[in-house]
């Protein structure tokens, strides 16, 4: 095996429209779970795998990524940035990294969290350089991803989000091992519309030149708003150090074991913080409120007596006193797709204000800067900047 240094190319240029309104002000990889951006968890897996050079492919709202990660010193890694100014597909994104890659490299998505162990395996395959390689895992709903056909340890095809029946639950995990030869392969790929890396991979597979790396470890994907709650819960559960609450909590406060509280969170008396909850820096939960299975971003305020379950409350948003996000199964429309029985009590965008005694129906999505009067009932989607009045 070669000892050549391996670069990690992390794709973080996308907008993440299915996560609106959370991505109106931040790129999808910077949406926080367990009080840290998705991308930070990916970078940590890379560094734990012994890779000390990272190329971040950035684009949409890239200043948020650059300002957070800087040159990588805080993660003991050297970070370089390359820009994908127009999002023309994942293959196009990989191609942007060519000027900073001079040897074997691995590619990861900036919004999918995997274990460091599989990154190490892919790193070693990249060093060997015999064939490009792709990590293959399993999913409960494979049709939502790239479904993979195999012949032993060779990938024979990738069917991206097939509409018809599928015969396997094996999917493309979005982690790859490449040599610089892949850049020419991408340029030579025949594709209409966006240039996806899977188009190149399918051409390599057709030539019998794509190795499969089986993986059954942690694979956390955020495609829709409700995925944030599941991923947040998983990361809190696997990170015991994130479950410690600040020592200044009042005796009347009840906090579950699987909770991540930032050190400067303000918690009032008689508050209950249920499991699978992350509350970000400088957020406030006022007296008697209940917060459970929720992601509360920095500077948000949960008013006295409010109930917030299965919810995402974005930065500097305010939930008024005695307001209710009851939680439970919901039907949510995203674009043209209707998703039924998803666990999403509601989403409140950045800088929005929900009046006292208001109620969010299950699955309600409130845009940035919305002002909702006291006592209103909010159902469905409310566009950013709207005013919701009683009657």
GROMACS .gro file of C-alpha atoms in nm:
model
  391
    1UNK     CA    1   0.000   0.000   0.000
    2UNK     CA    2   0.127   0.346  -0.088
    3UNK     CA    3   0.188   0.609   0.179
    4UNK     CA    4   0.093   0.892  -0.054
    5UNK     CA    5  -0.098   1.169   0.125
    6UNK     CA    6  -0.471   1.162   0.054
    7UNK     CA    7  -0.688   1.472   0.023
    8UNK     CA    8  -1.051   1.474   0.129
    9UNK     CA    9  -1.275   1.668  -0.109
   10UNK     CA   10  -1.598   1.760   0.069
   11UNK     CA   11  -1.889   1.884  -0.139
   12UNK     CA   12  -2.055   2.175   0.042
   13UNK     CA   13  -2.174   2.409  -0.233
   14UNK     CA   14  -2.542   2.322  -0.241
   15UNK     CA   15  -2.836   2.527  -0.123
   16UNK     CA   16  -3.066   2.258   0.014
   17UNK     CA   17  -3.403   2.392  -0.099
   18UNK     CA   18  -3.597   2.111   0.065
   19UNK     CA   19  -3.476   2.246   0.398
   20UNK     CA   20  -3.622   2.594   0.349
   21UNK     CA   21  -3.661   2.818   0.543
   22UNK     CA   22  -3.353   2.698   0.735
   23UNK     CA   23  -3.136   2.734   0.424
   24UNK     CA   24  -3.247   3.084   0.334
   25UNK     CA   25  -2.961   3.225   0.542
   26UNK     CA   26  -2.718   2.932   0.565
   27UNK     CA   27  -2.601   2.657   0.327
   28UNK     CA   28  -2.740   2.314   0.401
   29UNK     CA   29  -2.408   2.180   0.541
   30UNK     CA   30  -2.417   2.456   0.804
   31UNK     CA   31  -2.757   2.359   0.945
   32UNK     CA   32  -2.685   2.251   1.303
   33UNK     CA   33  -2.752   1.912   1.459
   34UNK     CA   34  -2.654   1.842   1.819
   35UNK     CA   35  -2.551   2.212   1.831
   36UNK     CA   36  -2.288   2.180   1.557
   37UNK     CA   37  -2.313   2.218   1.180
   38UNK     CA   38  -2.359   1.902   0.974
   39UNK     CA   39  -2.033   1.981   0.797
   40UNK     CA   40  -1.839   1.988   1.122
   41UNK     CA   41  -1.936   1.627   1.190
   42UNK     CA   42  -1.811   1.534   0.841
   43UNK     CA   43  -1.480   1.717   0.888
   44UNK     CA   44  -1.427   1.541   1.220
   45UNK     CA   45  -1.481   1.199   1.059
   46UNK     CA   46  -1.220   1.290   0.799
   47UNK     CA   47  -0.962   1.400   1.056
   48UNK     CA   48  -1.031   1.093   1.273
   49UNK     CA   49  -0.951   0.884   0.964
   50UNK     CA   50  -0.602   1.032   0.956
   51UNK     CA   51  -0.655   1.272   0.666
   52UNK     CA   52  -0.503   1.613   0.735
   53UNK     CA   53  -0.575   1.796   0.410
   54UNK     CA   54  -0.928   1.897   0.311
   55UNK     CA   55  -1.062   2.076   0.005
   56UNK     CA   56  -1.405   2.224   0.067
   57UNK     CA   57  -1.609   2.287  -0.246
   58UNK     CA   58  -1.825   2.586  -0.157
   59UNK     CA   59  -2.080   2.800  -0.335
   60UNK     CA   60  -2.412   2.908  -0.190
   61UNK     CA   61  -2.369   3.127   0.121
   62UNK     CA   62  -2.007   3.019   0.127
   63UNK     CA   63  -1.904   3.290   0.371
   64UNK     CA   64  -2.080   3.098   0.649
   65UNK     CA   65  -1.852   2.799   0.585
   66UNK     CA   66  -1.532   3.000   0.539
   67UNK     CA   67  -1.593   3.201   0.857
   68UNK     CA   68  -1.665   2.892   1.065
   69UNK     CA   69  -1.379   2.668   0.951
   70UNK     CA   70  -1.112   2.920   0.854
   71UNK     CA   71  -0.786   2.746   0.767
   72UNK     CA   72  -0.879   2.435   0.966
   73UNK     CA   73  -0.641   2.486   1.260
   74UNK     CA   74  -0.916   2.419   1.516
   75UNK     CA   75  -0.958   2.071   1.366
   76UNK     CA   76  -0.582   2.004   1.316
   77UNK     CA   77  -0.632   1.995   0.941
   78UNK     CA   78  -0.537   2.217   0.648
   79UNK     CA   79  -0.846   2.343   0.467
   80UNK     CA   80  -0.843   2.489   0.117
   81UNK     CA   81  -1.151   2.628  -0.054
   82UNK     CA   82  -1.258   2.594  -0.415
   83UNK     CA   83  -1.569   2.761  -0.549
   84UNK     CA   84  -1.852   2.612  -0.750
   85UNK     CA   85  -2.011   2.943  -0.842
   86UNK     CA   86  -2.306   2.779  -1.016
   87UNK     CA   87  -2.441   2.448  -0.886
   88UNK     CA   88  -2.425   2.233  -1.200
   89UNK     CA   89  -2.417   1.891  -1.035
   90UNK     CA   90  -2.195   1.681  -0.811
   91UNK     CA   91  -1.965   1.577  -1.094
   92UNK     CA   92  -1.911   1.941  -1.182
   93UNK     CA   93  -1.844   2.009  -0.812
   94UNK     CA   94  -1.573   1.740  -0.797
   95UNK     CA   95  -1.415   1.885  -1.110
   96UNK     CA   96  -1.370   2.221  -0.936
   97UNK     CA   97  -1.128   2.056  -0.693
   98UNK     CA   98  -0.883   1.955  -0.968
   99UNK     CA   99  -0.645   2.254  -0.915
  100UNK     CA  100  -0.586   2.159  -0.549
  101UNK     CA  101  -0.568   1.779  -0.586
  102UNK     CA  102  -0.233   1.632  -0.688
  103UNK     CA  103  -0.271   1.269  -0.585
  104UNK     CA  104  -0.525   1.015  -0.455
  105UNK     CA  105  -0.832   1.162  -0.292
  106UNK     CA  106  -1.163   1.075  -0.132
  107UNK     CA  107  -1.491   1.254  -0.189
  108UNK     CA  108  -1.766   1.300   0.070
  109UNK     CA  109  -2.090   1.492   0.085
  110UNK     CA  110  -2.092   1.775   0.336
  111UNK     CA  111  -2.441   1.687   0.459
  112UNK     CA  112  -2.409   1.309   0.514
  113UNK     CA  113  -2.249   1.181   0.830
  114UNK     CA  114  -2.051   0.855   0.830
  115UNK     CA  115  -1.809   0.682   1.065
  116UNK     CA  116  -1.438   0.756   1.046
  117UNK     CA  117  -1.373   0.383   0.995
  118UNK     CA  118  -1.527   0.377   0.648
  119UNK     CA  119  -1.340   0.695   0.553
  120UNK     CA  120  -1.018   0.515   0.652
  121UNK     CA  121  -1.108   0.217   0.430
  122UNK     CA  122  -1.179   0.444   0.135
  123UNK     CA  123  -0.858   0.639   0.200
  124UNK     CA  124  -0.658   0.315   0.175
  125UNK     CA  125  -0.831   0.222  -0.150
  126UNK     CA  126  -0.753   0.564  -0.291
  127UNK     CA  127  -0.385   0.509  -0.205
  128UNK     CA  128  -0.386   0.170  -0.377
  129UNK     CA  129  -0.518   0.338  -0.688
  130UNK     CA  130  -0.621   0.016  -0.864
  131UNK     CA  131  -0.981   0.117  -0.928
  132UNK     CA  132  -1.216   0.395  -0.825
  133UNK     CA  133  -1.434   0.284  -0.536
  134UNK     CA  134  -1.777   0.372  -0.399
  135UNK     CA  135  -1.926   0.303  -0.056
  136UNK     CA  136  -2.252   0.109  -0.065
  137UNK     CA  137  -2.490   0.095   0.229
  138UNK     CA  138  -2.855   0.001   0.282
  139UNK     CA  139  -3.162   0.220   0.333
  140UNK     CA  140  -3.517   0.161   0.445
  141UNK     CA  141  -3.644   0.364   0.149
  142UNK     CA  142  -3.387   0.298  -0.125
  143UNK     CA  143  -3.599   0.460  -0.396
  144UNK     CA  144  -3.513   0.800  -0.246
  145UNK     CA  145  -3.143   0.751  -0.329
  146UNK     CA  146  -2.922   0.597  -0.595
  147UNK     CA  147  -3.003   0.224  -0.601
  148UNK     CA  148  -2.693   0.014  -0.665
  149UNK     CA  149  -2.662  -0.311  -0.860
  150UNK     CA  150  -2.364  -0.533  -0.775
  151UNK     CA  151  -2.173  -0.828  -0.913
  152UNK     CA  152  -1.972  -0.948  -0.613
  153UNK     CA  153  -1.752  -0.648  -0.527
  154UNK     CA  154  -1.811  -0.465  -0.854
  155UNK     CA  155  -2.074  -0.199  -0.907
  156UNK     CA  156  -2.264  -0.270  -1.229
  157UNK     CA  157  -2.505   0.024  -1.221
  158UNK     CA  158  -2.662   0.308  -1.021
  159UNK     CA  159  -3.027   0.394  -1.077
  160UNK     CA  160  -3.084   0.743  -0.936
  161UNK     CA  161  -3.416   0.772  -0.750
  162UNK     CA  162  -3.598   0.510  -0.958
  163UNK     CA  163  -3.972   0.550  -0.996
  164UNK     CA  164  -4.059   0.184  -1.041
  165UNK     CA  165  -4.012  -0.114  -0.808
  166UNK     CA  166  -3.662  -0.183  -0.677
  167UNK     CA  167  -3.516  -0.527  -0.608
  168UNK     CA  168  -3.251  -0.424  -0.357
  169UNK     CA  169  -3.210  -0.188  -0.063
  170UNK     CA  170  -2.846  -0.116  -0.147
  171UNK     CA  171  -2.774   0.249  -0.215
  172UNK     CA  172  -2.490   0.483  -0.298
  173UNK     CA  173  -2.361   0.622   0.033
  174UNK     CA  174  -2.188   0.919  -0.132
  175UNK     CA  175  -1.829   0.838  -0.030
  176UNK     CA  176  -1.573   0.768  -0.305
  177UNK     CA  177  -1.206   0.687  -0.365
  178UNK     CA  178  -1.049   0.838  -0.676
  179UNK     CA  179  -0.721   0.905  -0.848
  180UNK     CA  180  -0.674   1.225  -1.052
  181UNK     CA  181  -0.770   1.020  -1.361
  182UNK     CA  182  -1.133   1.067  -1.263
  183UNK     CA  183  -1.119   1.433  -1.370
  184UNK     CA  184  -1.078   1.329  -1.735
  185UNK     CA  185  -1.352   1.071  -1.687
  186UNK     CA  186  -1.588   1.344  -1.563
  187UNK     CA  187  -1.505   1.569  -1.857
  188UNK     CA  188  -1.574   1.283  -2.098
  189UNK     CA  189  -1.906   1.188  -1.938
  190UNK     CA  190  -2.211   1.216  -2.160
  191UNK     CA  191  -2.488   1.382  -1.961
  192UNK     CA  192  -2.782   1.610  -2.026
  193UNK     CA  193  -2.853   1.887  -1.777
  194UNK     CA  194  -2.657   1.880  -1.453
  195UNK     CA  195  -2.339   1.672  -1.447
  196UNK     CA  196  -2.388   1.431  -1.159
  197UNK     CA  197  -2.097   1.224  -1.034
  198UNK     CA  198  -2.322   0.918  -1.066
  199UNK     CA  199  -2.326   0.967  -1.444
  200UNK     CA  200  -1.949   0.923  -1.446
  201UNK     CA  201  -1.971   0.635  -1.201
  202UNK     CA  202  -2.220   0.456  -1.425
  203UNK     CA  203  -1.981   0.483  -1.718
  204UNK     CA  204  -1.697   0.347  -1.503
  205UNK     CA  205  -1.925   0.067  -1.382
  206UNK     CA  206  -2.015  -0.025  -1.740
  207UNK     CA  207  -1.643  -0.081  -1.800
  208UNK     CA  208  -1.616  -0.302  -1.490
  209UNK     CA  209  -1.397  -0.040  -1.324
  210UNK     CA  210  -1.586   0.056  -1.007
  211UNK     CA  211  -1.526  -0.125  -0.677
  212UNK     CA  212  -1.799  -0.150  -0.413
  213UNK     CA  213  -1.716  -0.095  -0.046
  214UNK     CA  214  -1.987  -0.247   0.173
  215UNK     CA  215  -2.078  -0.048   0.482
  216UNK     CA  216  -2.334  -0.105   0.757
  217UNK     CA  217  -2.225   0.162   1.006
  218UNK     CA  218  -2.367   0.502   1.085
  219UNK     CA  219  -2.506   0.681   0.781
  220UNK     CA  220  -2.708   0.989   0.864
  221UNK     CA  221  -2.865   1.179   0.577
  222UNK     CA  222  -3.060   1.505   0.595
  223UNK     CA  223  -3.281   1.536   0.288
  224UNK     CA  224  -3.592   1.688   0.447
  225UNK     CA  225  -3.674   1.899   0.750
  226UNK     CA  226  -3.793   1.607   0.961
  227UNK     CA  227  -3.463   1.424   0.899
  228UNK     CA  228  -3.296   1.689   1.114
  229UNK     CA  229  -3.483   1.565   1.419
  230UNK     CA  230  -3.381   1.204   1.358
  231UNK     CA  231  -3.018   1.291   1.289
  232UNK     CA  232  -3.005   1.527   1.586
  233UNK     CA  233  -3.136   1.251   1.813
  234UNK     CA  234  -2.883   1.002   1.678
  235UNK     CA  235  -2.587   1.232   1.725
  236UNK     CA  236  -2.685   1.331   2.077
  237UNK     CA  237  -2.727   0.964   2.167
  238UNK     CA  238  -2.382   0.877   2.032
  239UNK     CA  239  -2.202   1.174   2.191
  240UNK     CA  240  -2.219   1.143   2.571
  241UNK     CA  241  -2.016   1.459   2.618
  242UNK     CA  242  -2.292   1.660   2.448
  243UNK     CA  243  -2.549   1.548   2.704
  244UNK     CA  244  -2.408   1.740   3.000
  245UNK     CA  245  -2.621   2.033   3.114
  246UNK     CA  246  -2.479   2.356   3.255
  247UNK     CA  247  -2.445   2.335   3.635
  248UNK     CA  248  -2.648   2.651   3.698
  249UNK     CA  249  -2.989   2.494   3.624
  250UNK     CA  250  -3.251   2.542   3.891
  251UNK     CA  251  -3.364   2.244   4.096
  252UNK     CA  252  -3.712   2.275   3.946
  253UNK     CA  253  -3.579   2.215   3.593
  254UNK     CA  254  -3.607   1.864   3.449
  255UNK     CA  255  -3.359   1.769   3.174
  256UNK     CA  256  -3.348   1.427   3.007
  257UNK     CA  257  -3.017   1.245   2.968
  258UNK     CA  258  -3.008   1.270   2.587
  259UNK     CA  259  -3.007   1.649   2.564
  260UNK     CA  260  -2.742   1.886   2.428
  261UNK     CA  261  -2.744   2.229   2.593
  262UNK     CA  262  -2.501   2.502   2.495
  263UNK     CA  263  -2.314   2.642   2.792
  264UNK     CA  264  -2.481   2.984   2.786
  265UNK     CA  265  -2.842   2.868   2.747
  266UNK     CA  266  -3.086   3.037   2.984
  267UNK     CA  267  -3.343   2.802   3.139
  268UNK     CA  268  -3.621   2.935   3.359
  269UNK     CA  269  -3.784   2.762   3.658
  270UNK     CA  270  -4.011   2.459   3.615
  271UNK     CA  271  -3.895   2.396   3.260
  272UNK     CA  272  -3.897   2.044   3.118
  273UNK     CA  273  -3.646   1.958   2.846
  274UNK     CA  274  -3.730   1.617   2.704
  275UNK     CA  275  -3.507   1.374   2.520
  276UNK     CA  276  -3.346   1.419   2.179
  277UNK     CA  277  -3.334   1.797   2.217
  278UNK     CA  278  -3.052   2.037   2.130
  279UNK     CA  279  -3.067   2.398   2.247
  280UNK     CA  280  -2.813   2.632   2.092
  281UNK     CA  281  -2.599   2.914   2.221
  282UNK     CA  282  -2.769   3.209   2.391
  283UNK     CA  283  -3.116   3.058   2.354
  284UNK     CA  284  -3.374   3.112   2.627
  285UNK     CA  285  -3.645   2.878   2.757
  286UNK     CA  286  -3.874   3.067   2.991
  287UNK     CA  287  -4.056   2.946   3.303
  288UNK     CA  288  -4.281   2.643   3.274
  289UNK     CA  289  -4.209   2.569   2.909
  290UNK     CA  290  -4.181   2.215   2.771
  291UNK     CA  291  -3.935   2.138   2.489
  292UNK     CA  292  -3.899   1.783   2.360
  293UNK     CA  293  -3.740   1.614   2.055
  294UNK     CA  294  -3.655   1.953   1.910
  295UNK     CA  295  -3.371   2.154   1.760
  296UNK     CA  296  -3.355   2.509   1.897
  297UNK     CA  297  -3.101   2.729   1.720
  298UNK     CA  298  -2.894   3.005   1.881
  299UNK     CA  299  -3.065   3.317   2.019
  300UNK     CA  300  -3.416   3.168   1.995
  301UNK     CA  301  -3.668   3.229   2.274
  302UNK     CA  302  -3.927   2.979   2.392
  303UNK     CA  303  -4.183   3.174   2.592
  304UNK     CA  304  -4.321   3.093   2.936
  305UNK     CA  305  -4.559   2.798   2.937
  306UNK     CA  306  -4.504   2.718   2.569
  307UNK     CA  307  -4.505   2.356   2.449
  308UNK     CA  308  -4.261   2.273   2.169
  309UNK     CA  309  -4.241   1.911   2.052
  310UNK     CA  310  -4.092   1.754   1.737
  311UNK     CA  311  -3.999   2.103   1.619
  312UNK     CA  312  -3.720   2.312   1.473
  313UNK     CA  313  -3.698   2.673   1.590
  314UNK     CA  314  -3.442   2.873   1.393
  315UNK     CA  315  -3.207   3.150   1.499
  316UNK     CA  316  -3.346   3.452   1.684
  317UNK     CA  317  -3.702   3.323   1.647
  318UNK     CA  318  -3.950   3.373   1.927
  319UNK     CA  319  -4.224   3.138   2.039
  320UNK     CA  320  -4.468   3.338   2.252
  321UNK     CA  321  -4.593   3.242   2.597
  322UNK     CA  322  -4.835   2.949   2.606
  323UNK     CA  323  -4.794   2.887   2.232
  324UNK     CA  324  -4.818   2.523   2.124
  325UNK     CA  325  -4.633   2.305   1.876
  326UNK     CA  326  -4.789   1.977   1.986
  327UNK     CA  327  -4.589   1.740   1.769
  328UNK     CA  328  -4.678   1.402   1.626
  329UNK     CA  329  -4.723   1.253   1.278
  330UNK     CA  330  -4.783   1.507   1.004
  331UNK     CA  331  -4.840   1.538   0.631
  332UNK     CA  332  -4.590   1.776   0.472
  333UNK     CA  333  -4.578   1.896   0.113
  334UNK     CA  334  -4.232   1.961  -0.031
  335UNK     CA  335  -4.247   2.085  -0.387
  336UNK     CA  336  -4.468   1.841  -0.574
  337UNK     CA  337  -4.420   1.559  -0.323
  338UNK     CA  338  -4.659   1.477  -0.039
  339UNK     CA  339  -4.494   1.310   0.260
  340UNK     CA  340  -4.734   1.141   0.502
  341UNK     CA  341  -4.685   1.033   0.863
  342UNK     CA  342  -4.357   1.215   0.912
  343UNK     CA  343  -4.258   1.322   1.261
  344UNK     CA  344  -4.258   1.700   1.241
  345UNK     CA  345  -4.454   1.918   1.478
  346UNK     CA  346  -4.347   2.236   1.302
  347UNK     CA  347  -4.066   2.460   1.181
  348UNK     CA  348  -4.022   2.828   1.264
  349UNK     CA  349  -3.776   3.023   1.049
  350UNK     CA  350  -3.508   3.272   1.149
  351UNK     CA  351  -3.628   3.596   1.310
  352UNK     CA  352  -3.993   3.483   1.306
  353UNK     CA  353  -4.225   3.566   1.595
  354UNK     CA  354  -4.517   3.347   1.701
  355UNK     CA  355  -4.762   3.528   1.928
  356UNK     CA  356  -4.870   3.413   2.270
  357UNK     CA  357  -5.125   3.132   2.275
  358UNK     CA  358  -5.079   3.059   1.905
  359UNK     CA  359  -5.086   2.702   1.774
  360UNK     CA  360  -4.887   2.541   1.496
  361UNK     CA  361  -5.072   2.251   1.338
  362UNK     CA  362  -4.866   1.938   1.280
  363UNK     CA  363  -4.620   1.990   0.997
  364UNK     CA  364  -4.660   2.369   0.975
  365UNK     CA  365  -4.361   2.550   0.825
  366UNK     CA  366  -4.327   2.918   0.909
  367UNK     CA  367  -4.087   3.124   0.698
  368UNK     CA  368  -3.822   3.375   0.803
  369UNK     CA  369  -3.938   3.698   0.961
  370UNK     CA  370  -4.304   3.596   0.984
  371UNK     CA  371  -4.513   3.783   1.242
  372UNK     CA  372  -4.803   3.579   1.380
  373UNK     CA  373  -5.057   3.738   1.613
  374UNK     CA  374  -5.148   3.597   1.952
  375UNK     CA  375  -5.397   3.312   1.943
  376UNK     CA  376  -5.373   3.231   1.571
  377UNK     CA  377  -5.371   2.876   1.434
  378UNK     CA  378  -5.105   2.820   1.167
  379UNK     CA  379  -5.142   2.536   0.920
  380UNK     CA  380  -4.936   2.444   0.613
  381UNK     CA  381  -4.667   2.681   0.489
  382UNK     CA  382  -4.638   3.051   0.562
  383UNK     CA  383  -4.406   3.238   0.326
  384UNK     CA  384  -4.119   3.445   0.464
  385UNK     CA  385  -4.207   3.797   0.571
  386UNK     CA  386  -4.581   3.731   0.596
  387UNK     CA  387  -4.806   3.858   0.872
  388UNK     CA  388  -5.060   3.617   1.017
  389UNK     CA  389  -5.356   3.788   1.186
  390UNK     CA  390  -5.654   3.651   1.376
  391UNK     CA  391  -5.976   3.621   1.183
   0.00000   0.00000   0.00000
